[in-house]
Amino acid sequence: MRTPFLFILLVISTTVLAQSRSIIELHTGWKFKKGDFENAYQIDFNDTGWQNVTVPHDWAIYGPFDKEIDKQTVAISQNGETSATEKTGRTGSLPFIGNAWYRNTFEIPEHTENKKTLLLFEGAMSEPQVYLNGVKIGEWAYGYSYFYFDISKHLKPGKNTLSVKLSNESFSSRWYPGAGLYRKVSLITKNAQSIDQWGTFITTPLVTEKEAKVNIKTAVTGSDLRMVTSIYDKTGKKIASDSTSTLYNSEFEQNIKVNNPNLWSPENPYLYTSVSRLYAGNKLTDEVKTTFGIRSISYSSENGFQLNGKTRKFKGVCLHHDLGPLGTAVNKAALRRQMTILKDLGCDAIRSAHNMPSFEQLELADEMGFLFLAESFDEWKKPKVENGYNRFFDDYAEKDITNLVRATRNHPSIVMWSAGNEVPDQYGSEGVKRAKWLQDIFHREDPTRPVTVGMDQVKATMESGFGAILDIPGLNYRVHLYEEAYDKFPQGFILGSETASTVSSRGIYKFPVKKASMKEYPDFQSSSYDLEYCSWSNLPEDDFILQDDKPWVIGEFVWTGFDYLGEPTPYDTSWPARSSYFGMVDLAGIPKDRYYLYRSRWNTEKETLHILPHWNWEGREGEKTPVFVYTNYDRAELFVNGKSQGIQIKNNSTSQTRYRLMWNDVIYEPGTLKVIAYTQDGSVAAEKKVETAGKPYAIQLEADRKTITADGNDLSFVTVSVVDKEGNICPTATNRLNFKVTGNGEFKAVANGDPTSLEAFYKPTMKLFSGKLVVLVQSDTTSGDIRLKVSGTSLKSAVLKLKSTPIN
C-alpha cells in the first residue's frame, strides 16, 4: 500500500484595504514610449510627447503582424524535432521585442516614520528596472512574477515621479509573452506596525460536515501587539472570533472553530470573509479583509484525488495568459467571459500554462468554482530558448516561487503547484536535484499542497528518478507510456498534466475525412472534423479511454481551452500562421466543434447535441460528406432532407465510435440535415437541424452582457454573424464588416478567430471567418447608453443598444 498524500486547507482569496491602510491602484496617468531613453528615469525628463495609456497595458498587441519579428531558426526538442527550421509565427509575429518606458506621477501627504509604503507590481514584461524620484529602487527579472519594493525612504511629500524601464529580448519565449505593465501596479500605505505583505496563511487541520478547525498564521512587524480575527459567512453574519497577544517569531497563530461549515467546491463555490485587526494597546494599527473557502483535498493510490472526501477526476484545460485581441493586458470581464464559456463546457479545472496566474483569474476561480493548478516556469537551468528563464534561474527561482506561493496560497481554487513544464532538466542527476530543490521550496512555503511537473520525457524520468520524487507525476501526452509509468512510479496515480493537442480551425472541414498527424493544407487551416493532431500528441478519445477505464488516472488538463497567440503548430514554418490551432475555443472566444465533444462528456447537467459539418457545400453535390454528432445521448438517427441515414449507437469497436456518432457515407445534397437523439427505450430525447444557407443578407448581433459597469474597463463581447433572408447563419461568409460605437462607450477591439489573419485587432473593421467574429465594446467612466452599429457592403446593418451603470 502506498502512503496517501493528504492536505486539508481553509484558504483566503482576496486582500482589501481598511481605514488603517490604503491601496491605490495606479491605473491612469501613465506616459508610455517604446525605445531607449537614457535619462527617462529623471524627475525633470520631458515626456510631454509620449503616449497617454492606462495600466494594465500591452503595447505590442497593436501590431503590426510581421513575419520577421522574432524569427527563430530552431529545432523544437519538445516536439521531437531533430533539425532546425525557420519558425515565423512562434511568438505571434507581434512586435514585443525591445525596450520601453512608463512614467507616472502621484501625490502623497507628508510621509512619517510611522508609515510604510509598498510599490506592488503584479506583472511587468519584462526585466523591469524601477526608479522613484530619479533613484533606482529595484529591479526584477521574470516577467510573470509578482514583486514589490518598500519605497518608504524614497518618498517625498507632494508629487513623486515613478519611472519603469522594461526590456524584452528576442528568442526569449516559445509563445507570445506580451509586453509592458500588463497587470496592475499599486501603492500600499500602512502603519509601520502592521500585517506583512502576503503575511497571512490559513489552514484547517480538521474539516468535517459538522465543524472545521481553522488555523490562522499571521506574520506582522512590530511588538506589544494584539491580533483579533473574526469570520463572517456569506450573508455578513459574524460566526466566530478570536483574540491573541502571543507572538511566535513575529507571527501570531490562532485556532478558530467554524460550526457546520459550507464546504467550497466547483459545484458550491461558497466563500467566507475573514477580518484580521492588529492592535497596539487599544489602537487599531492595521486591518485586512479577505474572502476564503473551507475545503479538504487529498491524493492517494487508494482513492486518487479527493475533494471534501469524495473522489473526482480533473476535467481541466491549460490556458496561456493572453486574452486574444486584448493581448496580455489583464481584464476581469474578459477572464470572466472566458471562464463562463469553460463552465458551460463542464470544465472544472484550469492549469496556468506555463506561468504564474493573475490575481484576477484566481479570484474568479474561487468565485465561479474552478480547481486550479498554478504553474511557475517553462524553463529551469537548461535552456529551451536562448534568452529564456535559464538566464535567471540561479538568482531568481527561489524568490519567484516564494512570491508565487505567498501571494496566492490562500485561494481555495488552488489544489496543486507546478514547478515546471517539459524542462530539459528532466535528464540526468542534476535535474533530479533541481526538481527536489524546487519542490522543497514549495513545501516550505506551503506544506498543504502537492507539487507536480509536466513531464514529456517520460522514459528519461523513469530512469533518472525525476518522476519518482515528485508528489504528483504529471505526464504531458505519452499515452502509450501511462501503464509503464504507473508501474514504475511509486505514487500510485498519474495526472494527465497536458493532453490531446488536437488541432482544428473553427468551421473549416477538409476531405477526405481521416485521422492525420501534422497534416497541412494550402490555406494553412486544420480540419474541424477533430481527427488531426501533432507528432507528439493524440486525439481526445485516447485520453477519454484512460480517464474512463483507469482509476489511477486522476484527470486531465487539455491543451488547450482557448487558442492563443503564437505556436501555430502544424504551421509554425508557414507564414502567415500566427496563432494556435489547439483550442476548443478560438481566439475570438467562439467555440469550435471539439468544444462540444468534450461538453458531451463533461457537462452532465445539460444536454449536448451538436452536428458537424455545416451544410453549405456547393460543388460537392453527390459526394460523400461525413456527418459527426457530439452528444451525451448514446444513439441518434440522421436525416438528409427527410431521408433516414440510419441509427448510430456508441460502441467500443473503435475509440472514435465509443464517444462520437458518425455517418461516414452521407451523400451531400443541399437542404436540411437533421439529427434525432433517442433514449435507450427508443423515445425521442432531442432534435437538432442544420440548413443550407442562401446568400448573405443581414447582420445579426448577440452580446454576452447588455449591461456593463461604467468603470472604463468593463467589456461587452458582441458576437457578429451574417444570415440569409430566412435567418440561417451563413457558415462560409467572409464579408468585410465595419464597426462604430457611440454614446458612453468605445470600440475596443475585434477578432474573428482566423489563425492566419493579419488584420489589426484594434481597427474598427475586419473580415468574417466562417461566418462570425466578435466585437469588444468598452465602457467609459460615465454611465449611460452605448450604441454599436455593424455594417457591411450589400448587407442589412444591425444596431445593438447596451447600457453602462455606475460603479457600486
mmCIF file of N, CA, C and O in Angstrom, residues 216-288:
data_model
loop_
_atom_site.group_PDB
_atom_site.id
_atom_site.type_symbol
_atom_site.label_atom_id
_atom_site.label_comp_id
_atom_site.label_asym_id
_atom_site.label_seq_id
_atom_site.Cartn_x
_atom_site.Cartn_y
_atom_site.Cartn_z
ATOM 1 N N ILE A 216 -4.871 29.907 11.751
ATOM 2 C CA ILE A 216 -4.503 31.138 11.057
ATOM 3 C C ILE A 216 -3.152 31.613 11.559
ATOM 4 O O ILE A 216 -2.990 31.893 12.744
ATOM 5 N N LYS A 217 -2.182 31.674 10.667
ATOM 6 C CA LYS A 217 -0.870 32.233 10.982
ATOM 7 C C LYS A 217 -0.746 33.580 10.292
ATOM 8 O O LYS A 217 -0.981 33.692 9.084
ATOM 9 N N THR A 218 -0.360 34.608 11.062
ATOM 10 C CA THR A 218 -0.273 35.960 10.520
ATOM 11 C C THR A 218 1.056 36.574 10.896
ATOM 12 O O THR A 218 1.341 36.793 12.089
ATOM 13 N N ALA A 219 1.908 36.834 9.906
ATOM 14 C CA ALA A 219 3.206 37.462 10.132
ATOM 15 C C ALA A 219 3.020 38.970 10.237
ATOM 16 O O ALA A 219 2.317 39.583 9.418
ATOM 17 N N VAL A 220 3.648 39.582 11.241
ATOM 18 C CA VAL A 220 3.482 41.013 11.486
ATOM 19 C C VAL A 220 4.833 41.655 11.750
ATOM 20 O O VAL A 220 5.827 40.988 12.034
ATOM 21 N N THR A 221 4.848 42.964 11.660
ATOM 22 C CA THR A 221 6.013 43.762 12.029
ATOM 23 C C THR A 221 5.628 44.632 13.221
ATOM 24 O O THR A 221 4.621 45.348 13.159
ATOM 25 N N GLY A 222 6.416 44.574 14.308
ATOM 26 C CA GLY A 222 6.129 45.356 15.499
ATOM 27 C C GLY A 222 6.154 44.502 16.754
ATOM 28 O O GLY A 222 6.374 43.285 16.698
ATOM 29 N N SER A 223 5.936 45.124 17.883
ATOM 30 C CA SER A 223 5.947 44.418 19.168
ATOM 31 C C SER A 223 4.809 44.929 20.037
ATOM 32 O O SER A 223 4.194 45.967 19.746
ATOM 33 N N ASP A 224 4.518 44.174 21.128
ATOM 34 C CA ASP A 224 3.418 44.515 22.045
ATOM 35 C C ASP A 224 2.114 44.712 21.268
ATOM 36 O O ASP A 224 1.411 45.722 21.409
ATOM 37 N N LEU A 225 1.803 43.741 20.438
ATOM 38 C CA LEU A 225 0.643 43.819 19.564
ATOM 39 C C LEU A 225 -0.398 42.777 19.948
ATOM 40 O O LEU A 225 -0.105 41.798 20.631
ATOM 41 N N ARG A 226 -1.600 42.982 19.468
ATOM 42 C CA ARG A 226 -2.706 42.040 19.699
ATOM 43 C C ARG A 226 -3.450 41.837 18.384
ATOM 44 O O ARG A 226 -3.715 42.791 17.651
ATOM 45 N N MET A 227 -3.784 40.586 18.081
ATOM 46 C CA MET A 227 -4.492 40.255 16.852
ATOM 47 C C MET A 227 -5.897 39.780 17.175
ATOM 48 O O MET A 227 -6.084 38.875 17.988
ATOM 49 N N VAL A 228 -6.892 40.409 16.533
ATOM 50 C CA VAL A 228 -8.288 39.999 16.670
ATOM 51 C C VAL A 228 -8.777 39.594 15.279
ATOM 52 O O VAL A 228 -8.732 40.396 14.342
ATOM 53 N N THR A 229 -9.212 38.352 15.142
ATOM 54 C CA THR A 229 -9.681 37.844 13.851
ATOM 55 C C THR A 229 -11.126 37.395 13.976
ATOM 56 O O THR A 229 -11.473 36.630 14.878
ATOM 57 N N SER A 230 -11.966 37.864 13.060
ATOM 58 C CA SER A 230 -13.379 37.488 13.030
ATOM 59 C C SER A 230 -13.700 36.868 11.670
ATOM 60 O O SER A 230 -13.163 37.286 10.643
ATOM 61 N N ILE A 231 -14.588 35.881 11.683
ATOM 62 C CA ILE A 231 -15.006 35.199 10.470
ATOM 63 C C ILE A 231 -16.488 35.447 10.241
ATOM 64 O O ILE A 231 -17.301 35.341 11.172
ATOM 65 N N TYR A 232 -16.840 35.778 8.995
ATOM 66 C CA TYR A 232 -18.211 36.093 8.626
ATOM 67 C C TYR A 232 -18.670 35.135 7.524
ATOM 68 O O TYR A 232 -17.888 34.750 6.656
ATOM 69 N N ASP A 233 -19.955 34.777 7.558
ATOM 70 C CA ASP A 233 -20.473 33.918 6.497
ATOM 71 C C ASP A 233 -20.865 34.756 5.284
ATOM 72 O O ASP A 233 -20.650 35.973 5.246
ATOM 73 N N LYS A 234 -21.461 34.112 4.300
ATOM 74 C CA LYS A 234 -21.762 34.789 3.037
ATOM 75 C C LYS A 234 -22.771 35.921 3.204
ATOM 76 O O LYS A 234 -22.793 36.871 2.421
ATOM 77 N N THR A 235 -23.608 35.847 4.225
ATOM 78 C CA THR A 235 -24.617 36.875 4.451
ATOM 79 C C THR A 235 -24.083 38.061 5.246
ATOM 80 O O THR A 235 -24.793 39.046 5.447
ATOM 81 N N GLY A 236 -22.826 37.965 5.722
ATOM 82 C CA GLY A 236 -22.247 39.028 6.534
ATOM 83 C C GLY A 236 -22.395 38.824 8.023
ATOM 84 O O GLY A 236 -22.000 39.683 8.815
ATOM 85 N N LYS A 237 -22.942 37.677 8.425
ATOM 86 C CA LYS A 237 -23.117 37.391 9.847
ATOM 87 C C LYS A 237 -21.815 36.878 10.453
ATOM 88 O O LYS A 237 -21.186 35.968 9.916
ATOM 89 N N LYS A 238 -21.406 37.479 11.616
ATOM 90 C CA LYS A 238 -20.211 37.006 12.304
ATOM 91 C C LYS A 238 -20.496 35.640 12.921
ATOM 92 O O LYS A 238 -21.470 35.461 13.641
ATOM 93 N N ILE A 239 -19.628 34.657 12.607
ATOM 94 C CA ILE A 239 -19.870 33.304 13.107
ATOM 95 C C ILE A 239 -18.786 32.825 14.060
ATOM 96 O O ILE A 239 -18.969 31.822 14.760
ATOM 97 N N ALA A 240 -17.647 33.539 14.122
ATOM 98 C CA ALA A 240 -16.581 33.123 15.033
ATOM 99 C C ALA A 240 -15.579 34.261 15.168
ATOM 100 O O ALA A 240 -15.454 35.111 14.278
ATOM 101 N N SER A 241 -14.843 34.258 16.319
ATOM 102 C CA SER A 241 -13.842 35.292 16.545
ATOM 103 C C SER A 241 -12.809 34.793 17.543
ATOM 104 O O SER A 241 -13.089 33.889 18.344
ATOM 105 N N ASP A 242 -11.604 35.389 17.472
ATOM 106 C CA ASP A 242 -10.547 35.004 18.403
ATOM 107 C C ASP A 242 -9.588 36.164 18.555
ATOM 108 O O ASP A 242 -9.380 36.952 17.626
ATOM 109 N N SER A 243 -8.984 36.265 19.745
ATOM 110 C CA SER A 243 -8.013 37.307 20.037
ATOM 111 C C SER A 243 -6.785 36.680 20.677
ATOM 112 O O SER A 243 -6.898 35.758 21.493
ATOM 113 N N THR A 244 -5.601 37.171 20.296
ATOM 114 C CA THR A 244 -4.370 36.676 20.901
ATOM 115 C C THR A 244 -3.323 37.778 20.939
ATOM 116 O O THR A 244 -3.299 38.661 20.079
ATOM 117 N N SER A 245 -2.453 37.705 21.977
ATOM 118 C CA SER A 245 -1.332 38.635 22.095
ATOM 119 C C SER A 245 -0.003 37.901 22.065
ATOM 120 O O SER A 245 1.047 38.517 22.279
ATOM 121 N N THR A 246 -0.027 36.626 21.833
ATOM 122 C CA THR A 246 1.188 35.804 21.871
ATOM 123 C C THR A 246 1.830 35.740 20.494
ATOM 124 O O THR A 246 1.231 35.262 19.533
ATOM 125 N N LEU A 247 3.047 36.251 20.406
ATOM 126 C CA LEU A 247 3.802 36.238 19.156
ATOM 127 C C LEU A 247 4.852 35.138 19.188
ATOM 128 O O LEU A 247 5.571 34.968 20.171
ATOM 129 N N TYR A 248 4.944 34.385 18.110
ATOM 130 C CA TYR A 248 5.992 33.398 17.926
ATOM 131 C C TYR A 248 6.845 33.827 16.732
ATOM 132 O O TYR A 248 6.425 33.706 15.582
ATOM 133 N N ASN A 249 8.035 34.342 17.012
ATOM 134 C CA ASN A 249 8.941 34.753 15.939
ATOM 135 C C ASN A 249 8.223 35.670 14.945
ATOM 136 O O ASN A 249 8.199 35.423 13.738
ATOM 137 N N SER A 250 7.615 36.726 15.469
ATOM 138 C CA SER A 250 6.903 37.744 14.687
ATOM 139 C C SER A 250 5.690 37.183 13.959
ATOM 140 O O SER A 250 5.282 37.698 12.911
ATOM 141 N N GLU A 251 5.079 36.149 14.513
ATOM 142 C CA GLU A 251 3.917 35.553 13.882
ATOM 143 C C GLU A 251 2.874 35.179 14.933
ATOM 144 O O GLU A 251 3.202 34.568 15.945
ATOM 145 N N PHE A 252 1.634 35.579 14.680
ATOM 146 C CA PHE A 252 0.517 35.144 15.524
ATOM 147 C C PHE A 252 -0.015 33.816 14.981
ATOM 148 O O PHE A 252 -0.018 33.577 13.772
ATOM 149 N N GLU A 253 -0.493 32.983 15.883
ATOM 150 C CA GLU A 253 -1.169 31.762 15.471
ATOM 151 C C GLU A 253 -2.486 31.652 16.226
ATOM 152 O O GLU A 253 -2.514 31.752 17.457
ATOM 153 N N GLN A 254 -3.556 31.460 15.479
ATOM 154 C CA GLN A 254 -4.888 31.360 16.058
ATOM 155 C C GLN A 254 -5.598 30.114 15.542
ATOM 156 O O GLN A 254 -5.390 29.702 14.402
ATOM 157 N N ASN A 255 -6.417 29.527 16.413
ATOM 158 C CA ASN A 255 -7.267 28.409 16.029
ATOM 159 C C ASN A 255 -8.714 28.797 16.296
ATOM 160 O O ASN A 255 -9.068 29.129 17.434
ATOM 161 N N ILE A 256 -9.530 28.764 15.241
ATOM 162 C CA ILE A 256 -10.926 29.193 15.348
ATOM 163 C C ILE A 256 -11.823 28.068 14.829
ATOM 164 O O ILE A 256 -11.580 27.523 13.754
ATOM 165 N N LYS A 257 -12.840 27.762 15.586
ATOM 166 C CA LYS A 257 -13.775 26.716 15.199
ATOM 167 C C LYS A 257 -14.935 27.305 14.397
ATOM 168 O O LYS A 257 -15.532 28.307 14.778
ATOM 169 N N VAL A 258 -15.239 26.668 13.260
ATOM 170 C CA VAL A 258 -16.413 27.029 12.452
ATOM 171 C C VAL A 258 -17.366 25.848 12.475
ATOM 172 O O VAL A 258 -17.007 24.744 12.040
ATOM 173 N N ASN A 259 -18.553 26.067 12.987
ATOM 174 C CA ASN A 259 -19.552 25.002 13.060
ATOM 175 C C ASN A 259 -20.303 24.868 11.732
ATOM 176 O O ASN A 259 -20.584 25.858 11.054
ATOM 177 N N ASN A 260 -20.620 23.636 11.370
ATOM 178 C CA ASN A 260 -21.403 23.339 10.167
ATOM 179 C C ASN A 260 -20.893 24.112 8.942
ATOM 180 O O ASN A 260 -21.645 24.859 8.307
ATOM 181 N N PRO A 261 -19.616 23.950 8.614
ATOM 182 C CA PRO A 261 -19.048 24.743 7.511
ATOM 183 C C PRO A 261 -19.691 24.398 6.174
ATOM 184 O O PRO A 261 -20.048 23.252 5.905
ATOM 185 N N ASN A 262 -19.828 25.413 5.357
ATOM 186 C CA ASN A 262 -20.310 25.240 3.985
ATOM 187 C C ASN A 262 -19.077 25.027 3.119
ATOM 188 O O ASN A 262 -18.297 25.953 2.883
ATOM 189 N N LEU A 263 -18.858 23.799 2.638
ATOM 190 C CA LEU A 263 -17.595 23.446 2.012
ATOM 191 C C LEU A 263 -17.523 23.945 0.568
ATOM 192 O O LEU A 263 -18.449 23.771 -0.222
ATOM 193 N N TRP A 264 -16.345 24.507 0.244
ATOM 194 C CA TRP A 264 -16.097 25.033 -1.105
ATOM 195 C C TRP A 264 -15.861 23.881 -2.074
ATOM 196 O O TRP A 264 -15.149 22.912 -1.772
ATOM 197 N N SER A 265 -16.439 23.988 -3.270
ATOM 198 C CA SER A 265 -16.208 23.033 -4.347
ATOM 199 C C SER A 265 -16.593 23.711 -5.655
ATOM 200 O O SER A 265 -17.244 24.770 -5.644
ATOM 201 N N PRO A 266 -16.237 23.130 -6.824
ATOM 202 C CA PRO A 266 -16.686 23.702 -8.085
ATOM 203 C C PRO A 266 -18.201 23.789 -8.193
ATOM 204 O O PRO A 266 -18.728 24.705 -8.839
ATOM 205 N N GLU A 267 -18.895 22.854 -7.562
ATOM 206 C CA GLU A 267 -20.359 22.865 -7.598
ATOM 207 C C GLU A 267 -20.951 23.817 -6.567
ATOM 208 O O GLU A 267 -22.098 24.253 -6.697
ATOM 209 N N ASN A 268 -20.188 24.154 -5.541
ATOM 210 C CA ASN A 268 -20.653 25.018 -4.463
ATOM 211 C C ASN A 268 -19.502 25.930 -4.021
ATOM 212 O O ASN A 268 -18.909 25.738 -2.970
ATOM 213 N N PRO A 269 -19.156 26.943 -4.835
ATOM 214 C CA PRO A 269 -18.011 27.803 -4.504
ATOM 215 C C PRO A 269 -18.346 28.827 -3.413
ATOM 216 O O PRO A 269 -18.355 30.040 -3.645
ATOM 217 N N TYR A 270 -18.585 28.309 -2.221
ATOM 218 C CA TYR A 270 -19.012 29.149 -1.104
ATOM 219 C C TYR A 270 -17.799 29.847 -0.494
ATOM 220 O O TYR A 270 -16.792 29.204 -0.178
ATOM 221 N N LEU A 271 -17.908 31.161 -0.309
ATOM 222 C CA LEU A 271 -16.805 31.945 0.239
ATOM 223 C C LEU A 271 -17.214 32.651 1.522
ATOM 224 O O LEU A 271 -18.269 33.274 1.594
ATOM 225 N N TYR A 272 -16.361 32.515 2.524
ATOM 226 C CA TYR A 272 -16.500 33.255 3.776
ATOM 227 C C TYR A 272 -15.667 34.530 3.705
ATOM 228 O O TYR A 272 -14.917 34.757 2.761
ATOM 229 N N THR A 273 -15.783 35.365 4.744
ATOM 230 C CA THR A 273 -14.967 36.569 4.864
ATOM 231 C C THR A 273 -14.284 36.568 6.217
ATOM 232 O O THR A 273 -14.908 36.280 7.239
ATOM 233 N N SER A 274 -12.998 36.874 6.215
ATOM 234 C CA SER A 274 -12.234 36.992 7.457
ATOM 235 C C SER A 274 -11.731 38.422 7.586
ATOM 236 O O SER A 274 -11.277 39.013 6.600
ATOM 237 N N VAL A 275 -11.815 38.965 8.786
ATOM 238 C CA VAL A 275 -11.274 40.295 9.058
ATOM 239 C C VAL A 275 -10.235 40.173 10.165
ATOM 240 O O VAL A 275 -10.537 39.731 11.271
ATOM 241 N N SER A 276 -8.993 40.535 9.812
ATOM 242 C CA SER A 276 -7.882 40.488 10.769
ATOM 243 C C SER A 276 -7.561 41.910 11.192
ATOM 244 O O SER A 276 -7.245 42.750 10.350
ATOM 245 N N ARG A 277 -7.645 42.160 12.510
ATOM 246 C CA ARG A 277 -7.370 43.505 13.045
ATOM 247 C C ARG A 277 -6.184 43.439 13.996
ATOM 248 O O ARG A 277 -6.167 42.632 14.930
ATOM 249 N N LEU A 278 -5.200 44.314 13.740
ATOM 250 C CA LEU A 278 -3.989 44.366 14.552
ATOM 251 C C LEU A 278 -4.036 45.598 15.448
ATOM 252 O O LEU A 278 -4.260 46.712 14.962
ATOM 253 N N TYR A 279 -3.816 45.394 16.746
ATOM 254 C CA TYR A 279 -3.887 46.483 17.732
ATOM 255 C C TYR A 279 -2.553 46.655 18.432
ATOM 256 O O TYR A 279 -1.862 45.672 18.745
ATOM 257 N N ALA A 280 -2.210 47.921 18.694
ATOM 258 C CA ALA A 280 -1.130 48.270 19.616
ATOM 259 C C ALA A 280 -1.798 48.934 20.802
ATOM 260 O O ALA A 280 -2.276 50.072 20.690
ATOM 261 N N GLY A 281 -1.907 48.218 21.915
ATOM 262 C CA GLY A 281 -2.763 48.665 23.001
ATOM 263 C C GLY A 281 -4.206 48.618 22.533
ATOM 264 O O GLY A 281 -4.684 47.588 22.060
ATOM 265 N N ASN A 282 -4.876 49.766 22.635
ATOM 266 C CA ASN A 282 -6.258 49.844 22.153
ATOM 267 C C ASN A 282 -6.367 50.499 20.778
ATOM 268 O O ASN A 282 -7.472 50.736 20.278
ATOM 269 N N LYS A 283 -5.214 50.799 20.169
ATOM 270 C CA LYS A 283 -5.213 51.494 18.883
ATOM 271 C C LYS A 283 -5.132 50.486 17.739
ATOM 272 O O LYS A 283 -4.246 49.636 17.698
ATOM 273 N N LEU A 284 -6.089 50.600 16.807
ATOM 274 C CA LEU A 284 -6.071 49.760 15.617
ATOM 275 C C LEU A 284 -4.960 50.253 14.690
ATOM 276 O O LEU A 284 -4.968 51.391 14.243
ATOM 277 N N THR A 285 -3.985 49.381 14.403
ATOM 278 C CA THR A 285 -2.860 49.780 13.553
ATOM 279 C C THR A 285 -2.936 49.203 12.147
ATOM 280 O O THR A 285 -2.299 49.715 11.235
ATOM 281 N N ASP A 286 -3.705 48.121 11.972
ATOM 282 C CA ASP A 286 -3.832 47.557 10.627
ATOM 283 C C ASP A 286 -5.074 46.675 10.575
ATOM 284 O O ASP A 286 -5.496 46.110 11.599
ATOM 285 N N GLU A 287 -5.645 46.587 9.397
ATOM 286 C CA GLU A 287 -6.834 45.749 9.196
ATOM 287 C C GLU A 287 -6.814 45.194 7.779
ATOM 288 O O GLU A 287 -6.606 45.930 6.819
ATOM 289 N N VAL A 288 -6.993 43.878 7.664
ATOM 290 C CA VAL A 288 -7.035 43.211 6.372
ATOM 291 C C VAL A 288 -8.314 42.396 6.282
ATOM 292 O O VAL A 288 -8.618 41.595 7.165
#
